[in-house]
Amino acid sequence: QVQLVESGGGLVQAGGALRLSCAASGSIFSINSMGWYRQAPGKQRELVAVIPSGGSTNYADSVKGRFTISRDNAKNTVYLQMNSLKPEDTAVYYCNAFVRVITAISLREYWGQGTQVTVSS
């Protein structure tokens, strides 16, 4: 019923920047929080940043001051601006959203398919 499609990943040198986008589509009534997670090889998926429908954003300590999350509610899209990238930022980045669909009352969690970010040293 709801699809999250990410874009913007790729290969960049250390110190460079990338901007990820994630657009939600489908039978959406409203979107609560939207966020980005990442999973590096051999590691568990971890929270990168989250932005609620209202209120303050939250970031992992490892990305504070370098990454910025934002959203365009009119487009059901969340962005992740990543600056000063480091090799340890290399991972598959996943979009996440808690969505109320038109035919339901409760929120459901959705994930994107993931986009690879590789930072070379």
Tab-separated table of C-alpha atoms in Angstrom, residues 25-86:
chain	number	residue	atom	x	y	z
A	25	SER	CA	3.829	7.024	-2.268
A	26	GLY	CA	0.639	4.994	-2.129
A	27	SER	CA	-2.521	5.109	-0.063
A	28	ILE	CA	-1.157	7.611	2.443
A	29	PHE	CA	-3.411	9.422	4.867
A	30	SER	CA	-0.618	10.885	6.971
A	31	ILE	CA	3.027	10.286	7.833
A	32	ASN	CA	4.271	10.484	11.389
A	33	SER	CA	8.034	10.216	11.757
A	34	MET	CA	10.455	9.670	8.900
A	35	GLY	CA	14.048	8.657	9.292
A	36	TRP	CA	17.230	7.158	7.962
A	37	TYR	CA	19.013	4.047	9.177
A	38	ARG	CA	22.178	2.421	7.921
A	39	GLN	CA	23.748	-0.995	7.962
A	40	ALA	CA	27.421	-1.621	7.349
A	41	PRO	CA	28.734	-5.103	6.449
A	42	GLY	CA	28.792	-7.349	9.499
A	43	LYS	CA	27.032	-4.792	11.680
A	44	GLN	CA	23.495	-4.246	12.915
A	45	ARG	CA	21.232	-1.648	11.387
A	46	GLU	CA	21.515	1.609	13.301
A	47	LEU	CA	19.600	4.851	13.475
A	48	VAL	CA	21.191	7.756	11.638
A	49	ALA	CA	18.563	10.478	11.993
A	50	VAL	CA	14.847	10.849	12.514
A	51	ILE	CA	12.439	13.731	11.984
A	52	PRO	CA	8.917	13.654	13.411
A	53	SER	CA	5.948	15.347	11.816
A	54	GLY	CA	6.397	18.066	14.385
A	55	GLY	CA	9.137	18.701	16.886
A	56	SER	CA	12.884	18.398	16.963
A	57	THR	CA	15.124	16.099	14.991
A	58	ASN	CA	17.343	13.424	16.477
A	59	TYR	CA	20.755	12.260	15.277
A	60	ALA	CA	23.207	9.520	16.072
A	61	ASP	CA	26.223	10.942	17.884
A	62	SER	CA	28.486	9.782	15.070
A	63	VAL	CA	26.810	12.055	12.506
A	64	LYS	CA	25.936	15.124	14.579
A	65	GLY	CA	27.239	18.287	12.975
A	66	ARG	CA	27.813	16.557	9.624
A	67	PHE	CA	24.402	15.226	8.563
A	68	THR	CA	21.115	17.124	8.303
A	69	ILE	CA	17.700	15.530	7.968
A	70	SER	CA	14.763	17.437	6.529
A	71	ARG	CA	11.379	16.689	5.028
A	72	ASP	CA	8.916	18.122	2.555
A	73	ASN	CA	5.474	17.141	3.795
A	74	ALA	CA	3.778	18.277	0.599
A	75	LYS	CA	5.893	15.785	-1.341
A	76	ASN	CA	5.979	13.057	1.335
A	77	THR	CA	9.743	13.142	0.995
A	78	VAL	CA	12.570	13.027	3.483
A	79	TYR	CA	16.145	14.078	2.755
A	80	LEU	CA	19.514	13.407	4.316
A	81	GLN	CA	22.279	15.863	3.533
A	82	MET	CA	25.590	14.219	4.366
A	83	ASN	CA	28.677	16.419	4.563
A	84	SER	CA	32.263	15.721	5.592
A	85	LEU	CA	31.774	12.061	4.828
A	86	LYS	CA	34.122	9.522	6.372
